[in-house]
Amino acid sequence: SDGRPSPAPPVAMARTRASASHRRLRSAVMGRWAAALALTRAAAAWDSTPWQRELLAAVAQSAATQSDAASAELLARLSEPSFRAEVEACNPEVAQWSNAQLLDRLREEAAVSEVVSGFSSSGWPGQMSLDEAVHGPPFFENNWQVGVRHHLNWSMGYGWFGIQDDVETKLYGFKQFAKHGEPQTLEEASERTPYFLLNLHRVDAGSTLYGDASVVLSTALASSVSIIASADTGGWTAMCNSTAKPPFIPQDYRPNCTAAPKRESLGTMQHMDHLFLKNSDYWNVSLSRVVCRMLAPWGQVPIQGRDLIHYFEVMPAANLTYPTAVKFVIGSFPSLFGADGGDRLRQWCLRNRWALVWSLGLNLGNFSANFWSAGNMTNLFSSNTRILDPEVSEMAGVNVSASPGVKRRFELLWAQANLTRKIAHVENRSVSNATWSLMWPEFEAALSSKYRVQPLHAGACGDVGACIGTIVDSGDCVCYQGARRQPQDLFVV
């Protein structure tokens, strides 16, 4: 013998291959079971109903399977010459990474991306609003809860109420109401959840199409209870759902309805490889859009209007109790700074000890961007404007202290913005977006550069749950100090 083992006989080799295959299968099954168990345990720390916890466990198992099955194809997409050329144009350094390195980083960035929900300072009947936030119950309400509290006429479950009910029960799997599209009690309505989105494109204003303020979920909560669809389900209903005919498809939208969100293709914050593929296929867009925006320096790659609608939709399956459920809040500078609504937003944040950031956002003046108009916008937006509210954030316990001089300059700018609004009101006009564009640099200059912040990157800060971003110039972490509200430190990976 030359020291090498003798070849195994054919039968033994077959048994070895079968055994290896069995081990891989068992490992995959155990991995899916472990994913479901980890998510179920994490969800138990939050205010989820028994139905929601069972749904989360089922989605966790399915998402692990779907994500694992999609990984090879996702790696192949990341190696396509057209994709590599697009990434080379936006970030030559990233373009040199291997496919595996790029996929790992994509997953890591997605895991720390903000989960945000926009709401209006004025509001509509039956929808979450600033008034509802300030004067309503101590949790972030879904629209069913708002409607029940205000005795909304559900139109016997017809129209949009019936469609939304179908989406939430048939696509997501949430518990049915006793009457279709007509919850009668808060207990029934609490089986549902507000709509959020995963801010993969690092949009400065958060969920900018859905209101002039946004809440950002606690990282621990988002990690534990998020059920994720690959695209906006309301848009899918209007453009693809055959039961909602005639389909409404605006110019330049034209989704590939065969790749639309489905019950069996939902994801979680831990398992979403398949969501990247399905979103890309559904909207007929290259993965380079989200990769470039996510990995290039903030603002270097401008946002296009269509990027604003190409998000993953998130349903956090829990009651979002204040203050634990919310990490921080984003307010629109053009809409709220120096306004009565801005005062109320600041007081709400102070009451709950949340950091507040101001954003210039899209700043479109009288034009109201929404899901059905954003996709056709040709504007380019740097979308890299966030400034910490110095007093509110300091009172919340953030590690960026505000000197008396900074506070005074902030107050003067607030008074200036308030006077600008009052003059416009007397003259029966609105304040132009050009005015806000000129005022924003004054705002930045009046405060120290340490108040200019950007969203978290993977690995930027040691405590993802406590940190709301990093200072743009220095990269220093902006975080809540000391022990925070529990179970804030429970982060599922």
CSV table of N, CA and C in Angstrom, one decimal, residues 387-488:
chain,number,residue,atom,x,y,z
A,387,ILE,N,-30.8,65.9,10.3
A,387,ILE,CA,-30.2,66.6,11.4
A,387,ILE,C,-30.9,66.3,12.7
A,388,LEU,N,-30.1,66.0,13.7
A,388,LEU,CA,-30.7,65.7,15.0
A,388,LEU,C,-31.3,67.0,15.6
A,389,ASP,N,-32.5,66.8,16.2
A,389,ASP,CA,-33.1,67.9,17.0
A,389,ASP,C,-32.3,67.9,18.3
A,390,PRO,N,-31.5,69.0,18.5
A,390,PRO,CA,-30.5,68.9,19.7
A,390,PRO,C,-31.2,68.8,21.0
A,391,GLU,N,-32.2,69.5,21.3
A,391,GLU,CA,-32.8,69.4,22.6
A,391,GLU,C,-33.6,68.1,22.8
A,392,VAL,N,-34.4,67.8,21.9
A,392,VAL,CA,-35.2,66.6,22.0
A,392,VAL,C,-34.3,65.3,22.1
A,393,SER,N,-33.3,65.3,21.3
A,393,SER,CA,-32.5,64.1,21.3
A,393,SER,C,-31.6,64.0,22.6
A,394,GLU,N,-31.2,65.2,23.1
A,394,GLU,CA,-30.4,65.2,24.3
A,394,GLU,C,-31.3,64.7,25.5
A,395,MET,N,-32.6,65.2,25.5
A,395,MET,CA,-33.5,64.8,26.6
A,395,MET,C,-33.8,63.3,26.5
A,396,ALA,N,-33.7,62.7,25.3
A,396,ALA,CA,-34.0,61.3,25.1
A,396,ALA,C,-32.8,60.4,25.5
A,397,GLY,N,-31.7,61.0,25.8
A,397,GLY,CA,-30.6,60.3,26.3
A,397,GLY,C,-29.6,59.9,25.3
A,398,VAL,N,-29.6,60.6,24.1
A,398,VAL,CA,-28.6,60.3,23.0
A,398,VAL,C,-27.3,60.9,23.4
A,399,ASN,N,-26.2,60.3,23.0
A,399,ASN,CA,-24.9,60.7,23.4
A,399,ASN,C,-24.3,61.9,22.6
A,400,VAL,N,-25.2,62.8,22.2
A,400,VAL,CA,-24.7,64.1,21.5
A,400,VAL,C,-25.3,65.2,22.4
A,401,SER,N,-24.5,65.8,23.2
A,401,SER,CA,-25.0,66.9,24.1
A,401,SER,C,-25.2,68.2,23.3
A,402,ALA,N,-26.1,69.0,23.8
A,402,ALA,CA,-26.4,70.3,23.2
A,402,ALA,C,-26.0,71.4,24.1
A,403,SER,N,-25.2,72.3,23.6
A,403,SER,CA,-24.7,73.4,24.4
A,403,SER,C,-25.8,74.5,24.4
A,404,PRO,N,-25.8,75.4,25.4
A,404,PRO,CA,-26.8,76.5,25.4
A,404,PRO,C,-26.8,77.3,24.1
A,405,GLY,N,-25.6,77.5,23.5
A,405,GLY,CA,-25.5,78.2,22.2
A,405,GLY,C,-26.2,77.5,21.1
A,406,VAL,N,-26.1,76.2,21.0
A,406,VAL,CA,-26.7,75.4,20.0
A,406,VAL,C,-28.2,75.4,20.2
A,407,LYS,N,-28.7,75.3,21.4
A,407,LYS,CA,-30.1,75.3,21.7
A,407,LYS,C,-30.7,76.7,21.3
A,408,ARG,N,-30.0,77.8,21.6
A,408,ARG,CA,-30.4,79.1,21.2
A,408,ARG,C,-30.5,79.3,19.7
A,409,ARG,N,-29.5,78.8,19.0
A,409,ARG,CA,-29.5,78.9,17.5
A,409,ARG,C,-30.7,78.1,16.9
A,410,PHE,N,-30.9,77.0,17.5
A,410,PHE,CA,-32.1,76.2,17.1
A,410,PHE,C,-33.4,76.9,17.3
A,411,GLU,N,-33.5,77.5,18.4
A,411,GLU,CA,-34.8,78.3,18.7
A,411,GLU,C,-34.9,79.5,17.7
A,412,LEU,N,-33.9,80.1,17.4
A,412,LEU,CA,-33.9,81.3,16.5
A,412,LEU,C,-34.4,80.8,15.1
A,413,LEU,N,-33.8,79.6,14.6
A,413,LEU,CA,-34.2,79.1,13.3
A,413,LEU,C,-35.7,78.6,13.4
A,414,TRP,N,-36.1,78.1,14.5
A,414,TRP,CA,-37.5,77.7,14.6
A,414,TRP,C,-38.4,78.9,14.5
A,415,ALA,N,-38.0,80.0,15.2
A,415,ALA,CA,-38.8,81.2,15.1
A,415,ALA,C,-38.9,81.8,13.7
A,416,GLN,N,-37.7,81.7,13.0
A,416,GLN,CA,-37.7,82.2,11.7
A,416,GLN,C,-38.6,81.4,10.8
A,417,ALA,N,-38.6,80.1,10.9
A,417,ALA,CA,-39.4,79.2,10.1
A,417,ALA,C,-40.9,79.5,10.4
A,418,ASN,N,-41.2,79.7,11.7
A,418,ASN,CA,-42.6,80.0,12.1
A,418,ASN,C,-43.1,81.3,11.5
A,419,LEU,N,-42.2,82.3,11.5
A,419,LEU,CA,-42.6,83.6,11.0
A,419,LEU,C,-42.8,83.5,9.5
A,420,THR,N,-42.0,82.7,8.8
A,420,THR,CA,-42.1,82.5,7.4
A,420,THR,C,-43.5,81.9,7.0
A,421,ARG,N,-43.9,80.9,7.8
A,421,ARG,CA,-45.2,80.3,7.6
A,421,ARG,C,-46.3,81.3,7.9
A,422,LYS,N,-46.2,82.1,8.9
A,422,LYS,CA,-47.3,83.0,9.3
A,422,LYS,C,-47.4,84.1,8.2
A,423,ILE,N,-46.3,84.6,7.6
A,423,ILE,CA,-46.4,85.5,6.5
A,423,ILE,C,-47.1,84.9,5.3
A,424,ALA,N,-46.7,83.7,5.0
A,424,ALA,CA,-47.3,83.0,3.8
A,424,ALA,C,-48.8,82.8,4.1
A,425,HIS,N,-49.2,82.5,5.3
A,425,HIS,CA,-50.6,82.3,5.6
A,425,HIS,C,-51.4,83.6,5.4
A,426,VAL,N,-50.9,84.7,5.9
A,426,VAL,CA,-51.5,86.0,5.8
A,426,VAL,C,-51.7,86.3,4.3
A,427,GLU,N,-50.7,86.0,3.5
A,427,GLU,CA,-50.7,86.3,2.1
A,427,GLU,C,-51.4,85.2,1.2
A,428,ASN,N,-52.0,84.3,1.9
A,428,ASN,CA,-52.8,83.2,1.3
A,428,ASN,C,-52.0,82.4,0.3
A,429,ARG,N,-50.8,82.0,0.7
A,429,ARG,CA,-49.9,81.2,-0.2
A,429,ARG,C,-49.2,80.2,0.7
A,430,SER,N,-48.6,79.3,0.0
A,430,SER,CA,-47.7,78.3,0.7
A,430,SER,C,-46.3,78.8,0.7
A,431,VAL,N,-45.5,78.3,1.6
A,431,VAL,CA,-44.0,78.5,1.5
A,431,VAL,C,-43.4,77.7,0.4
A,432,SER,N,-42.7,78.3,-0.5
A,432,SER,CA,-42.1,77.6,-1.6
A,432,SER,C,-41.0,76.6,-1.2
A,433,ASN,N,-40.9,75.5,-2.0
A,433,ASN,CA,-39.8,74.6,-1.8
A,433,ASN,C,-38.4,75.2,-1.9
A,434,ALA,N,-38.4,76.3,-2.7
A,434,ALA,CA,-37.1,77.0,-2.9
A,434,ALA,C,-36.7,77.7,-1.6
A,435,THR,N,-37.7,78.2,-0.8
A,435,THR,CA,-37.4,78.8,0.5
A,435,THR,C,-36.8,77.8,1.4
A,436,TRP,N,-37.4,76.6,1.5
A,436,TRP,CA,-36.9,75.5,2.4
A,436,TRP,C,-35.5,75.1,1.9
A,437,SER,N,-35.3,75.0,0.6
A,437,SER,CA,-34.0,74.7,0.1
A,437,SER,C,-32.9,75.6,0.6
A,438,LEU,N,-33.3,76.9,0.7
A,438,LEU,CA,-32.3,77.9,1.1
A,438,LEU,C,-32.2,77.9,2.7
A,439,MET,N,-33.2,77.6,3.4
A,439,MET,CA,-33.2,77.5,4.8
A,439,MET,C,-32.4,76.3,5.4
A,440,TRP,N,-32.5,75.2,4.6
A,440,TRP,CA,-31.8,74.0,5.1
A,440,TRP,C,-30.3,74.2,5.3
A,441,PRO,N,-29.5,74.8,4.4
A,441,PRO,CA,-28.1,75.0,4.7
A,441,PRO,C,-27.9,75.9,5.9
A,442,GLU,N,-28.8,76.9,6.1
A,442,GLU,CA,-28.7,77.7,7.3
A,442,GLU,C,-28.8,76.9,8.6
A,443,PHE,N,-29.8,75.9,8.5
A,443,PHE,CA,-30.0,75.0,9.6
A,443,PHE,C,-28.7,74.2,9.9
A,444,GLU,N,-28.1,73.6,8.8
A,444,GLU,CA,-26.9,72.9,9.0
A,444,GLU,C,-25.8,73.7,9.5
A,445,ALA,N,-25.6,74.9,9.0
A,445,ALA,CA,-24.5,75.8,9.4
A,445,ALA,C,-24.7,76.3,10.9
A,446,ALA,N,-25.9,76.4,11.3
A,446,ALA,CA,-26.2,76.9,12.7
A,446,ALA,C,-25.8,75.9,13.7
A,447,LEU,N,-25.9,74.7,13.4
A,447,LEU,CA,-25.6,73.6,14.4
A,447,LEU,C,-24.3,73.0,14.0
A,448,SER,N,-23.7,72.4,15.0
A,448,SER,CA,-22.4,71.7,14.8
A,448,SER,C,-22.6,70.5,13.8
A,449,SER,N,-21.5,70.2,13.1
A,449,SER,CA,-21.5,69.0,12.2
A,449,SER,C,-21.9,67.7,12.9
A,450,LYS,N,-21.7,67.7,14.2
A,450,LYS,CA,-22.0,66.4,14.9
A,450,LYS,C,-23.5,66.1,14.9
A,451,TYR,N,-24.4,67.1,14.5
A,451,TYR,CA,-25.8,66.8,14.5
A,451,TYR,C,-26.3,66.3,13.1
A,452,ARG,N,-25.3,66.3,12.1
A,452,ARG,CA,-25.7,65.7,10.8
A,452,ARG,C,-25.4,64.2,10.8
A,453,VAL,N,-26.5,63.5,10.7
A,453,VAL,CA,-26.4,62.0,10.9
A,453,VAL,C,-26.9,61.3,9.7
A,454,GLN,N,-26.5,60.0,9.6
A,454,GLN,CA,-26.9,59.1,8.5
A,454,GLN,C,-27.3,57.8,9.0
A,455,PRO,N,-28.1,57.0,8.3
A,455,PRO,CA,-28.5,55.7,8.7
A,455,PRO,C,-27.4,54.8,9.1
A,456,LEU,N,-27.6,53.8,9.9
A,456,LEU,CA,-26.6,52.8,10.3
A,456,LEU,C,-26.1,52.0,9.1
A,457,HIS,N,-24.9,51.7,9.1
A,457,HIS,CA,-24.3,50.6,8.2
A,457,HIS,C,-24.0,49.4,9.0
A,458,ALA,N,-24.0,48.3,8.4
A,458,ALA,CA,-23.6,47.0,9.1
A,458,ALA,C,-22.2,47.2,9.7
A,459,GLY,N,-22.1,46.8,11.0
A,459,GLY,CA,-20.7,46.9,11.6
A,459,GLY,C,-20.3,48.2,12.0
A,460,ALA,N,-21.0,49.3,11.8
A,460,ALA,CA,-20.6,50.6,12.1
A,460,ALA,C,-20.6,50.8,13.6
A,461,CYS,N,-21.5,50.2,14.3
A,461,CYS,CA,-21.7,50.4,15.8
A,461,CYS,C,-21.8,49.1,16.5
A,462,GLY,N,-21.3,49.0,17.7
A,462,GLY,CA,-21.4,47.7,18.4
A,462,GLY,C,-22.8,47.4,18.9
A,463,ASP,N,-23.5,48.3,19.3
A,463,ASP,CA,-24.9,48.1,19.8
A,463,ASP,C,-25.9,48.6,18.8
A,464,VAL,N,-26.3,47.7,17.9
A,464,VAL,CA,-27.3,48.1,16.9
A,464,VAL,C,-28.6,48.5,17.5
A,465,GLY,N,-29.0,47.9,18.5
A,465,GLY,CA,-30.3,48.2,19.1
A,465,GLY,C,-30.3,49.6,19.8
A,466,ALA,N,-29.2,50.1,20.2
A,466,ALA,CA,-29.2,51.4,20.9
A,466,ALA,C,-28.8,52.6,20.0
A,467,CYS,N,-28.3,52.3,18.8
A,467,CYS,CA,-27.8,53.3,18.0
A,467,CYS,C,-28.7,53.7,16.9
A,468,ILE,N,-28.9,55.0,16.6
A,468,ILE,CA,-29.8,55.4,15.5
A,468,ILE,C,-29.2,55.8,14.3
A,469,GLY,N,-27.8,55.9,14.3
A,469,GLY,CA,-27.1,56.3,13.1
A,469,GLY,C,-25.7,56.6,13.4
A,470,THR,N,-25.0,57.2,12.4
A,470,THR,CA,-23.6,57.7,12.7
A,470,THR,C,-23.5,59.1,12.2
A,471,ILE,N,-22.6,59.9,12.8
A,471,ILE,CA,-22.3,61.2,12.3
A,471,ILE,C,-21.6,61.2,11.0
A,472,VAL,N,-22.1,62.0,10.0
A,472,VAL,CA,-21.7,61.9,8.7
A,472,VAL,C,-20.2,62.2,8.6
A,473,ASP,N,-19.7,63.2,9.2
A,473,ASP,CA,-18.3,63.6,9.0
A,473,ASP,C,-17.3,62.7,9.7
A,474,SER,N,-17.7,62.3,10.9
A,474,SER,CA,-16.7,61.5,11.8
A,474,SER,C,-16.9,60.0,11.8
A,475,GLY,N,-18.2,59.6,11.5
A,475,GLY,CA,-18.5,58.2,11.6
A,475,GLY,C,-18.8,57.7,13.0
A,476,ASP,N,-18.7,58.6,14.0
A,476,ASP,CA,-19.0,58.3,15.3
A,476,ASP,C,-20.5,57.8,15.5
A,477,CYS,N,-20.7,56.9,16.4
A,477,CYS,CA,-22.1,56.3,16.6
A,477,CYS,C,-22.9,57.3,17.4
A,478,VAL,N,-24.2,57.4,17.0
A,478,VAL,CA,-25.1,58.2,17.7
A,478,VAL,C,-26.1,57.2,18.4
A,479,CYS,N,-26.0,57.2,19.7
A,479,CYS,CA,-26.7,56.1,20.5
A,479,CYS,C,-27.3,56.6,21.7
A,480,TYR,N,-28.3,55.9,22.2
A,480,TYR,CA,-28.9,56.1,23.5
A,480,TYR,C,-27.9,55.6,24.5
A,481,GLN,N,-27.7,56.4,25.6
A,481,GLN,CA,-26.8,56.0,26.6
A,481,GLN,C,-27.4,55.2,27.8
A,482,GLY,N,-26.7,54.4,28.4
A,482,GLY,CA,-27.1,53.6,29.6
A,482,GLY,C,-28.2,52.6,29.2
A,483,ALA,N,-28.7,52.0,30.2
A,483,ALA,CA,-29.8,51.0,30.0
A,483,ALA,C,-31.0,51.5,29.4
A,484,ARG,N,-31.5,50.9,28.4
A,484,ARG,CA,-32.7,51.4,27.7
A,484,ARG,C,-33.8,50.4,28.0
A,485,ARG,N,-34.9,50.7,27.5
A,485,ARG,CA,-36.2,50.0,27.7
A,485,ARG,C,-36.0,48.5,27.2
A,486,GLN,N,-36.5,47.6,28.0
A,486,GLN,CA,-36.4,46.2,27.7
A,486,GLN,C,-37.7,45.8,26.9
A,487,PRO,N,-37.7,44.8,26.0
A,487,PRO,CA,-36.6,44.0,25.7
A,487,PRO,C,-35.8,44.5,24.5
A,488,GLN,N,-35.3,45.7,24.6
A,488,GLN,CA,-34.6,46.4,23.5
A,488,GLN,C,-33.3,45.6,23.1
